[in-house]
Short mmCIF file of N, CA and C in Angstrom, two decimals:
data_model
loop_
_atom_site.label_atom_id
_atom_site.label_comp_id
_atom_site.label_asym_id
_atom_site.label_seq_id
_atom_site.Cartn_x
_atom_site.Cartn_y
_atom_site.Cartn_z
N MET A 170 334.30 82.17 152.88
CA MET A 170 335.13 81.72 153.98
C MET A 170 334.40 81.98 155.29
N ASP A 171 334.51 81.08 156.23
CA ASP A 171 333.87 81.25 157.53
C ASP A 171 334.54 82.37 158.31
N ASP A 172 333.76 82.98 159.20
CA ASP A 172 334.27 84.01 160.10
C ASP A 172 335.19 83.32 161.11
N PRO A 173 336.49 83.65 161.15
CA PRO A 173 337.41 82.96 162.05
C PRO A 173 337.13 83.23 163.52
N THR A 174 336.36 84.27 163.85
CA THR A 174 336.07 84.56 165.25
C THR A 174 334.75 83.95 165.70
N ARG A 175 334.02 83.29 164.78
CA ARG A 175 332.68 82.81 165.10
C ARG A 175 332.67 81.91 166.33
N ASP A 176 333.59 80.97 166.43
CA ASP A 176 333.63 80.02 167.54
C ASP A 176 334.73 80.35 168.54
N ASP A 177 335.30 81.55 168.46
CA ASP A 177 336.40 81.93 169.32
C ASP A 177 335.88 82.76 170.48
N PRO A 178 335.84 82.20 171.69
CA PRO A 178 335.31 82.95 172.82
C PRO A 178 336.19 84.13 173.21
N THR A 179 337.44 84.19 172.72
CA THR A 179 338.32 85.30 173.05
C THR A 179 338.23 86.42 172.05
N ALA A 180 337.44 86.26 170.99
CA ALA A 180 337.32 87.30 169.96
C ALA A 180 336.78 88.57 170.60
N THR A 181 337.38 89.72 170.23
CA THR A 181 336.98 90.97 170.85
C THR A 181 335.95 91.74 170.03
N VAL A 182 335.71 91.34 168.80
CA VAL A 182 334.72 92.03 167.97
C VAL A 182 333.50 91.14 167.85
N SER A 183 332.39 91.60 168.34
CA SER A 183 331.18 90.80 168.26
C SER A 183 330.51 90.98 166.91
N ALA A 184 329.73 90.01 166.52
CA ALA A 184 329.02 90.08 165.24
C ALA A 184 328.07 91.26 165.19
N SER A 185 327.61 91.71 166.37
CA SER A 185 326.65 92.81 166.37
C SER A 185 327.28 94.15 166.00
N VAL A 186 328.59 94.28 166.09
CA VAL A 186 329.21 95.56 165.74
C VAL A 186 329.97 95.50 164.42
N THR A 187 329.98 94.35 163.77
CA THR A 187 330.68 94.26 162.50
C THR A 187 329.70 94.42 161.36
N GLY A 188 330.19 94.86 160.24
CA GLY A 188 329.36 95.04 159.07
C GLY A 188 329.47 93.85 158.15
N GLY A 189 329.01 94.03 156.95
CA GLY A 189 329.03 92.96 155.98
C GLY A 189 330.36 92.77 155.29
N LEU A 190 331.29 93.71 155.48
CA LEU A 190 332.57 93.61 154.78
C LEU A 190 333.30 92.32 155.14
N ARG A 191 333.39 92.01 156.40
CA ARG A 191 334.12 90.81 156.80
C ARG A 191 333.54 89.57 156.12
N GLN A 192 332.23 89.52 155.99
CA GLN A 192 331.60 88.37 155.34
C GLN A 192 331.83 88.38 153.83
N ARG A 193 332.04 89.54 153.24
CA ARG A 193 332.25 89.62 151.79
C ARG A 193 333.69 89.37 151.37
N LEU A 194 334.63 89.52 152.29
CA LEU A 194 336.03 89.33 151.91
C LEU A 194 336.27 87.90 151.45
N ARG A 195 337.01 87.78 150.38
CA ARG A 195 337.33 86.47 149.80
C ARG A 195 338.83 86.35 149.62
N TRP A 196 339.36 85.21 150.07
CA TRP A 196 340.77 84.90 149.90
C TRP A 196 340.90 84.01 148.68
N THR A 197 341.75 84.42 147.73
CA THR A 197 341.90 83.67 146.48
C THR A 197 343.14 82.79 146.55
N PRO A 198 343.19 81.77 145.68
CA PRO A 198 344.33 80.84 145.71
C PRO A 198 345.69 81.52 145.48
N ASP A 199 345.69 82.67 144.82
CA ASP A 199 346.96 83.35 144.58
C ASP A 199 347.37 84.26 145.75
N GLY A 200 346.66 84.14 146.88
CA GLY A 200 347.04 84.87 148.08
C GLY A 200 346.48 86.26 148.20
N ALA A 201 345.50 86.61 147.38
CA ALA A 201 344.89 87.93 147.43
C ALA A 201 343.64 87.91 148.30
N VAL A 202 343.28 89.08 148.84
CA VAL A 202 342.06 89.26 149.62
C VAL A 202 341.24 90.31 148.89
N HIS A 203 339.98 89.97 148.56
CA HIS A 203 339.14 90.88 147.76
C HIS A 203 337.77 91.08 148.39
N ASP A 204 337.24 92.30 148.16
CA ASP A 204 335.83 92.60 148.34
C ASP A 204 335.37 93.04 146.95
N GLY A 205 334.80 92.12 146.21
CA GLY A 205 334.46 92.40 144.82
C GLY A 205 335.73 92.72 144.06
N PRO A 206 335.75 93.84 143.32
CA PRO A 206 336.95 94.17 142.54
C PRO A 206 338.06 94.83 143.36
N ARG A 207 337.77 95.18 144.63
CA ARG A 207 338.74 95.89 145.46
C ARG A 207 339.60 94.89 146.23
N ARG A 208 340.92 95.04 146.07
CA ARG A 208 341.86 94.17 146.77
C ARG A 208 342.29 94.83 148.08
N TYR A 209 342.44 94.01 149.11
CA TYR A 209 342.87 94.49 150.42
C TYR A 209 344.19 93.84 150.80
N LEU A 210 344.85 94.43 151.79
CA LEU A 210 346.12 93.95 152.30
C LEU A 210 346.01 93.81 153.80
N LEU A 211 346.40 92.67 154.31
CA LEU A 211 346.44 92.48 155.76
C LEU A 211 347.90 92.63 156.18
N MET A 212 348.14 93.55 157.11
CA MET A 212 349.50 93.83 157.54
C MET A 212 349.47 94.32 158.98
N ARG A 213 350.47 93.94 159.75
CA ARG A 213 350.57 94.43 161.12
C ARG A 213 350.82 95.94 161.10
N PRO A 214 350.12 96.69 161.96
CA PRO A 214 350.29 98.14 161.96
C PRO A 214 351.69 98.60 162.37
N ASP A 215 352.37 97.84 163.24
CA ASP A 215 353.71 98.26 163.63
C ASP A 215 354.70 98.14 162.47
N VAL A 216 354.45 97.19 161.57
CA VAL A 216 355.30 97.06 160.39
C VAL A 216 355.07 98.25 159.46
N LEU A 217 353.81 98.55 159.18
CA LEU A 217 353.47 99.66 158.28
C LEU A 217 353.94 101.00 158.86
N MET A 218 353.57 101.27 160.09
CA MET A 218 353.88 102.57 160.68
C MET A 218 355.35 102.67 161.10
N GLY A 219 356.01 101.54 161.26
CA GLY A 219 357.44 101.55 161.57
C GLY A 219 358.25 102.18 160.46
N VAL A 220 357.77 102.05 159.22
CA VAL A 220 358.43 102.71 158.10
C VAL A 220 358.42 104.22 158.31
N LEU A 221 357.27 104.75 158.67
CA LEU A 221 357.13 106.20 158.87
C LEU A 221 357.93 106.67 160.08
N ARG A 222 357.93 105.86 161.12
CA ARG A 222 358.65 106.22 162.35
C ARG A 222 360.15 106.39 162.07
N ARG A 223 360.66 105.67 161.09
CA ARG A 223 362.09 105.72 160.77
C ARG A 223 362.48 106.89 159.87
N LEU A 224 361.51 107.61 159.37
CA LEU A 224 361.81 108.75 158.49
C LEU A 224 362.15 109.99 159.29
N PRO A 225 362.98 110.87 158.73
CA PRO A 225 363.18 112.18 159.37
C PRO A 225 361.84 112.91 159.44
N GLU A 226 361.71 113.82 160.39
CA GLU A 226 360.43 114.48 160.65
C GLU A 226 359.79 115.11 159.41
N ALA A 227 360.55 115.83 158.62
CA ALA A 227 360.00 116.49 157.43
C ALA A 227 359.51 115.46 156.41
N ALA A 228 360.29 114.41 156.23
CA ALA A 228 359.89 113.36 155.29
C ALA A 228 358.67 112.60 155.81
N ARG A 229 358.59 112.41 157.12
CA ARG A 229 357.43 111.73 157.74
C ARG A 229 356.17 112.54 157.50
N ALA A 230 356.24 113.85 157.68
CA ALA A 230 355.08 114.71 157.45
C ALA A 230 354.63 114.62 156.00
N GLN A 231 355.57 114.63 155.06
CA GLN A 231 355.23 114.50 153.64
C GLN A 231 354.60 113.13 153.36
N ALA A 232 355.17 112.08 153.94
CA ALA A 232 354.65 110.73 153.71
C ALA A 232 353.24 110.59 154.28
N LEU A 233 353.01 111.15 155.47
CA LEU A 233 351.67 111.08 156.06
C LEU A 233 350.66 111.84 155.21
N ALA A 234 351.03 113.00 154.69
CA ALA A 234 350.13 113.76 153.82
C ALA A 234 349.82 112.96 152.55
N ALA A 235 350.85 112.33 151.98
CA ALA A 235 350.64 111.52 150.78
C ALA A 235 349.77 110.30 151.10
N PHE A 236 349.95 109.73 152.28
CA PHE A 236 349.16 108.58 152.72
C PHE A 236 347.68 108.99 152.80
N ALA A 237 347.39 110.13 153.42
CA ALA A 237 346.01 110.62 153.53
C ALA A 237 345.41 110.84 152.14
N ASP A 238 346.18 111.48 151.26
CA ASP A 238 345.69 111.75 149.90
C ASP A 238 345.42 110.44 149.16
N SER A 239 346.31 109.47 149.29
CA SER A 239 346.13 108.20 148.60
C SER A 239 344.90 107.45 149.10
N VAL A 240 344.71 107.44 150.42
CA VAL A 240 343.52 106.77 150.97
C VAL A 240 342.26 107.48 150.50
N ALA A 241 342.26 108.82 150.50
CA ALA A 241 341.08 109.56 150.03
C ALA A 241 340.82 109.26 148.56
N ASP A 242 341.85 109.30 147.74
CA ASP A 242 341.69 109.09 146.30
C ASP A 242 341.28 107.66 145.95
N ASN A 243 341.86 106.68 146.64
CA ASN A 243 341.58 105.28 146.32
C ASN A 243 340.43 104.71 147.16
N GLY A 244 340.29 105.18 148.39
CA GLY A 244 339.22 104.70 149.25
C GLY A 244 337.85 105.18 148.83
N VAL A 245 337.80 106.25 148.05
CA VAL A 245 336.51 106.78 147.60
C VAL A 245 335.74 105.73 146.80
N ASP A 246 336.44 104.82 146.14
CA ASP A 246 335.78 103.75 145.39
C ASP A 246 334.95 102.88 146.33
N SER A 247 335.53 102.51 147.46
CA SER A 247 334.79 101.72 148.46
C SER A 247 333.63 102.52 149.02
N ILE A 248 333.87 103.79 149.33
CA ILE A 248 332.82 104.63 149.91
C ILE A 248 331.66 104.81 148.93
N ARG A 249 331.97 105.02 147.67
CA ARG A 249 330.89 105.14 146.67
C ARG A 249 330.09 103.84 146.57
N ALA A 250 330.78 102.70 146.64
CA ALA A 250 330.08 101.41 146.60
C ALA A 250 329.17 101.27 147.82
N TYR A 251 329.67 101.64 149.01
CA TYR A 251 328.84 101.58 150.21
C TYR A 251 327.64 102.51 150.08
N PHE A 252 327.87 103.70 149.54
CA PHE A 252 326.81 104.70 149.41
C PHE A 252 325.69 104.17 148.51
N ARG A 253 326.06 103.56 147.40
CA ARG A 253 325.04 102.95 146.52
C ARG A 253 324.32 101.81 147.25
N GLN A 254 325.08 101.03 148.00
CA GLN A 254 324.54 99.88 148.72
C GLN A 254 323.48 100.31 149.74
N VAL A 255 323.61 101.49 150.33
CA VAL A 255 322.67 101.95 151.35
C VAL A 255 321.66 102.95 150.79
N GLY A 256 321.48 102.95 149.48
CA GLY A 256 320.48 103.81 148.85
C GLY A 256 320.80 105.29 148.94
N GLU A 257 322.08 105.62 148.96
CA GLU A 257 322.55 107.00 149.02
C GLU A 257 322.02 107.75 150.23
N ASP A 258 321.89 107.05 151.34
CA ASP A 258 321.47 107.62 152.62
C ASP A 258 322.73 107.98 153.41
N PRO A 259 323.01 109.28 153.63
CA PRO A 259 324.23 109.68 154.34
C PRO A 259 324.38 109.06 155.73
N SER A 260 323.29 108.98 156.49
CA SER A 260 323.38 108.39 157.84
C SER A 260 323.73 106.92 157.77
N ALA A 261 323.13 106.21 156.82
CA ALA A 261 323.45 104.79 156.65
C ALA A 261 324.89 104.62 156.17
N LEU A 262 325.39 105.55 155.35
CA LEU A 262 326.79 105.48 154.92
C LEU A 262 327.72 105.56 156.12
N LEU A 263 327.43 106.46 157.05
CA LEU A 263 328.28 106.59 158.23
C LEU A 263 328.29 105.29 159.04
N ALA A 264 327.13 104.69 159.22
CA ALA A 264 327.04 103.44 159.97
C ALA A 264 327.79 102.32 159.24
N THR A 265 327.62 102.25 157.94
CA THR A 265 328.29 101.21 157.14
C THR A 265 329.80 101.39 157.17
N THR A 266 330.25 102.63 157.07
CA THR A 266 331.69 102.91 157.10
C THR A 266 332.28 102.57 158.46
N ALA A 267 331.58 102.92 159.53
CA ALA A 267 332.07 102.58 160.87
C ALA A 267 332.18 101.07 161.04
N ALA A 268 331.21 100.34 160.53
CA ALA A 268 331.24 98.87 160.63
C ALA A 268 332.39 98.31 159.78
N ALA A 269 332.59 98.85 158.58
CA ALA A 269 333.67 98.38 157.72
C ALA A 269 335.04 98.67 158.35
N ALA A 270 335.17 99.84 158.99
CA ALA A 270 336.43 100.16 159.67
C ALA A 270 336.74 99.12 160.74
N ALA A 271 335.74 98.74 161.52
CA ALA A 271 335.95 97.70 162.54
C ALA A 271 336.31 96.37 161.88
N ASP A 272 335.63 96.04 160.79
CA ASP A 272 335.93 94.78 160.08
C ASP A 272 337.36 94.74 159.57
N LEU A 273 337.91 95.89 159.21
CA LEU A 273 339.27 95.96 158.68
C LEU A 273 340.33 96.16 159.76
N GLY A 274 339.90 96.29 161.01
CA GLY A 274 340.86 96.50 162.09
C GLY A 274 341.32 97.93 162.24
N TRP A 275 340.51 98.88 161.72
CA TRP A 275 340.86 100.30 161.77
C TRP A 275 340.32 100.97 163.04
N GLY A 276 339.92 100.21 164.03
CA GLY A 276 339.43 100.75 165.29
C GLY A 276 337.92 100.87 165.31
N ALA A 277 337.42 101.35 166.45
CA ALA A 277 335.98 101.57 166.63
C ALA A 277 335.69 103.02 166.33
N TRP A 278 334.89 103.26 165.29
CA TRP A 278 334.61 104.62 164.81
C TRP A 278 333.23 105.08 165.29
N ARG A 279 333.18 106.34 165.70
CA ARG A 279 331.90 106.98 166.04
C ARG A 279 331.87 108.34 165.35
N PHE A 280 330.95 108.48 164.42
CA PHE A 280 330.79 109.75 163.71
C PHE A 280 329.96 110.70 164.56
N GLU A 281 330.30 111.98 164.46
CA GLU A 281 329.59 113.04 165.17
C GLU A 281 329.24 114.15 164.18
N PRO A 282 328.10 114.00 163.48
CA PRO A 282 327.70 115.03 162.51
C PRO A 282 327.36 116.35 163.20
N GLY A 283 327.66 117.43 162.51
CA GLY A 283 327.34 118.76 163.02
C GLY A 283 327.13 119.71 161.86
N ARG A 284 326.83 120.93 162.18
CA ARG A 284 326.60 121.95 161.15
C ARG A 284 327.94 122.32 160.52
N ALA A 285 328.05 122.13 159.22
CA ALA A 285 329.25 122.47 158.45
C ALA A 285 330.48 121.67 158.86
N ARG A 286 330.26 120.52 159.53
CA ARG A 286 331.38 119.68 159.93
C ARG A 286 330.92 118.24 160.14
N LEU A 287 331.88 117.34 160.12
CA LEU A 287 331.63 115.94 160.49
C LEU A 287 332.79 115.52 161.37
N GLY A 288 332.48 115.22 162.62
CA GLY A 288 333.50 114.77 163.55
C GLY A 288 333.60 113.25 163.51
N LEU A 289 334.75 112.74 163.91
CA LEU A 289 334.96 111.30 164.00
C LEU A 289 335.84 111.04 165.21
N VAL A 290 335.39 110.14 166.07
CA VAL A 290 336.16 109.69 167.22
C VAL A 290 336.53 108.24 166.96
N VAL A 291 337.80 107.92 167.14
CA VAL A 291 338.29 106.56 166.88
C VAL A 291 338.97 106.03 168.13
N GLU A 292 338.45 104.94 168.62
CA GLU A 292 339.07 104.20 169.73
C GLU A 292 339.90 103.09 169.11
N GLY A 293 341.12 102.94 169.55
CA GLY A 293 341.95 101.83 169.09
C GLY A 293 342.51 101.99 167.68
N SER A 294 342.91 103.19 167.30
CA SER A 294 343.50 103.38 165.97
C SER A 294 344.75 102.52 165.82
N PRO A 295 344.78 101.63 164.83
CA PRO A 295 345.97 100.81 164.64
C PRO A 295 347.17 101.64 164.18
N PHE A 296 346.91 102.78 163.58
CA PHE A 296 347.99 103.62 163.08
C PHE A 296 348.72 104.29 164.24
N ALA A 297 347.99 104.81 165.21
CA ALA A 297 348.60 105.43 166.39
C ALA A 297 349.35 104.38 167.20
N VAL A 298 348.72 103.25 167.43
CA VAL A 298 349.35 102.19 168.22
C VAL A 298 350.57 101.64 167.49
N GLY A 299 350.43 101.45 166.18
CA GLY A 299 351.54 100.91 165.39
C GLY A 299 352.72 101.86 165.30
N HIS A 300 352.45 103.16 165.32
CA HIS A 300 353.52 104.15 165.23
C HIS A 300 354.23 104.31 166.56
N GLY A 301 353.46 104.35 167.64
CA GLY A 301 354.03 104.64 168.94
C GLY A 301 354.09 106.14 169.17
N PRO A 302 354.74 106.56 170.25
CA PRO A 302 354.77 107.97 170.62
C PRO A 302 355.25 108.88 169.48
N ALA A 303 354.56 110.03 169.36
CA ALA A 303 354.88 110.98 168.29
C ALA A 303 354.59 112.39 168.76
N ASP A 304 355.22 113.35 168.10
CA ASP A 304 355.00 114.76 168.41
C ASP A 304 353.84 115.36 167.62
N ALA A 305 353.40 114.65 166.57
CA ALA A 305 352.31 115.12 165.72
C ALA A 305 351.40 113.94 165.40
N PRO A 306 350.13 114.19 165.10
CA PRO A 306 349.21 113.10 164.76
C PRO A 306 349.72 112.24 163.61
N VAL A 307 349.40 110.94 163.67
CA VAL A 307 349.92 110.00 162.67
C VAL A 307 348.84 109.18 161.96
N CYS A 308 347.58 109.44 162.23
CA CYS A 308 346.50 108.61 161.68
C CYS A 308 346.00 109.12 160.33
N ALA A 309 346.94 109.40 159.44
CA ALA A 309 346.63 109.94 158.13
C ALA A 309 345.67 109.07 157.32
N PRO A 310 345.79 107.74 157.37
CA PRO A 310 344.83 106.93 156.59
C PRO A 310 343.38 107.17 157.02
N ILE A 311 343.16 107.33 158.31
CA ILE A 311 341.80 107.59 158.79
C ILE A 311 341.34 108.97 158.33
N ALA A 312 342.24 109.95 158.38
CA ALA A 312 341.89 111.29 157.89
C ALA A 312 341.52 111.23 156.41
N GLY A 313 342.26 110.45 155.63
CA GLY A 313 341.96 110.31 154.21
C GLY A 313 340.61 109.66 153.97
N MET A 314 340.30 108.63 154.76
CA MET A 314 339.01 107.97 154.59
C MET A 314 337.87 108.89 155.03
N LEU A 315 338.08 109.66 156.09
CA LEU A 315 337.05 110.62 156.50
C LEU A 315 336.80 111.64 155.39
N ARG A 316 337.86 112.07 154.73
CA ARG A 316 337.69 113.01 153.61
C ARG A 316 336.81 112.39 152.53
N ALA A 317 337.04 111.11 152.21
CA ALA A 317 336.24 110.43 151.19
C ALA A 317 334.79 110.30 151.64
N VAL A 318 334.57 109.90 152.88
CA VAL A 318 333.21 109.72 153.41
C VAL A 318 332.45 111.04 153.40
N ALA A 319 333.07 112.08 153.92
CA ALA A 319 332.38 113.38 154.01
C ALA A 319 332.10 113.94 152.62
N SER A 320 333.03 113.79 151.70
CA SER A 320 332.83 114.31 150.34
C SER A 320 331.73 113.55 149.60
N VAL A 321 331.73 112.22 149.71
CA VAL A 321 330.72 111.43 149.02
C VAL A 321 329.34 111.68 149.62
N SER A 322 329.25 111.74 150.94
CA SER A 322 327.93 111.88 151.58
C SER A 322 327.31 113.25 151.37
N THR A 323 328.13 114.27 151.09
CA THR A 323 327.58 115.62 150.93
C THR A 323 327.73 116.18 149.52
N GLY A 324 328.66 115.63 148.75
CA GLY A 324 328.95 116.17 147.43
C GLY A 324 329.80 117.43 147.50
N ILE A 325 330.33 117.74 148.67
CA ILE A 325 331.14 118.94 148.88
C ILE A 325 332.55 118.51 149.30
N GLU A 326 333.55 119.17 148.74
CA GLU A 326 334.93 118.89 149.16
C GLU A 326 335.11 119.33 150.61
N VAL A 327 335.95 118.59 151.35
CA VAL A 327 336.17 118.90 152.75
C VAL A 327 337.67 118.97 153.05
N ASP A 328 337.98 119.64 154.14
CA ASP A 328 339.32 119.65 154.72
C ASP A 328 339.24 118.84 156.01
N VAL A 329 340.19 117.95 156.23
CA VAL A 329 340.17 117.09 157.42
C VAL A 329 341.41 117.35 158.26
N THR A 330 341.20 117.42 159.56
CA THR A 330 342.27 117.59 160.52
C THR A 330 342.13 116.54 161.62
N GLU A 331 343.25 115.93 161.98
CA GLU A 331 343.25 115.08 163.18
C GLU A 331 343.55 116.00 164.34
N THR A 332 342.57 116.19 165.23
CA THR A 332 342.70 117.16 166.31
C THR A 332 343.30 116.56 167.58
N ARG A 333 343.18 115.25 167.74
CA ARG A 333 343.77 114.54 168.88
C ARG A 333 344.25 113.18 168.39
N CYS A 334 345.38 112.73 168.92
CA CYS A 334 345.95 111.45 168.49
C CYS A 334 346.52 110.70 169.70
N VAL A 335 346.24 109.43 169.75
CA VAL A 335 346.76 108.57 170.82
C VAL A 335 348.29 108.59 170.80
N ALA A 336 348.88 108.65 169.62
CA ALA A 336 350.35 108.67 169.52
C ALA A 336 350.94 109.92 170.19
N CYS A 337 350.13 110.96 170.33
CA CYS A 337 350.57 112.20 170.97
C CYS A 337 350.14 112.26 172.44
N GLY A 338 349.58 111.17 172.95
CA GLY A 338 349.19 111.11 174.35
C GLY A 338 347.71 111.28 174.63
N ALA A 339 346.89 111.47 173.62
CA ALA A 339 345.45 111.60 173.82
C ALA A 339 344.82 110.25 174.18
N ALA A 340 343.66 110.29 174.77
CA ALA A 340 342.96 109.06 175.15
C ALA A 340 342.39 108.34 173.93
N ARG A 341 342.08 109.10 172.89
CA ARG A 341 341.53 108.54 171.64
C ARG A 341 341.86 109.50 170.51
N CYS A 342 341.72 109.03 169.31
CA CYS A 342 341.99 109.88 168.15
C CYS A 342 340.69 110.58 167.74
N GLU A 343 340.79 111.86 167.40
CA GLU A 343 339.62 112.63 166.99
C GLU A 343 339.96 113.41 165.72
N PHE A 344 338.97 113.47 164.85
CA PHE A 344 339.13 114.10 163.54
C PHE A 344 337.96 115.04 163.30
N GLU A 345 338.21 116.01 162.44
CA GLU A 345 337.15 116.92 162.06
C GLU A 345 337.24 117.20 160.56
N ALA A 346 336.13 116.97 159.86
CA ALA A 346 336.02 117.33 158.46
C ALA A 346 335.17 118.60 158.41
N ARG A 347 335.71 119.61 157.75
CA ARG A 347 334.97 120.87 157.57
C ARG A 347 334.79 121.10 156.09
N TRP A 348 333.61 121.51 155.72
CA TRP A 348 333.32 121.77 154.32
C TRP A 348 334.26 122.87 153.84
N ALA A 349 334.95 122.60 152.76
CA ALA A 349 335.95 123.53 152.23
C ALA A 349 335.33 124.89 151.90
N ALA A 350 334.05 124.93 151.56
CA ALA A 350 333.37 126.17 151.19
C ALA A 350 333.00 127.01 152.41
N CYS A 351 333.12 126.46 153.60
CA CYS A 351 332.69 127.17 154.81
C CYS A 351 333.85 127.80 155.54
#
């Protein structure tokens, strides 16, 4: 399928910042969207996050934790595929993942590697914007994907925390993965 933004002068994502995911996505006659064997869902973030916004606070916290766990558990398949695709180069995995996040509408990601940690800054998180104002961070899917990325790239289990969230009034969302053994 052609890139729908190719001839659109109003498109906000340039080809130079997108990865190969957008080009690999295929729409099938039965209404599915696939990247190889992995199926994707296109949904407005306000619809998805509106479900969470309507939950009582305790139930919302549980749902967000389950959301992060599900993304980590299921997203690891995509991350492993990307890792193989880039010759198991951790730096290339970070670049590929950031490009894929942009292709999927998950915002503009910038990884910040450090000793015993991996930071992630996200501009334009659809989860924060879709949720709206909140008292606690809401970008659990991004936290789950960061857990998958950090674990695959290092082979070490990590703990991830969203340290700043746009839904809580921050200028951008920030995450930190710390090696569980440290």
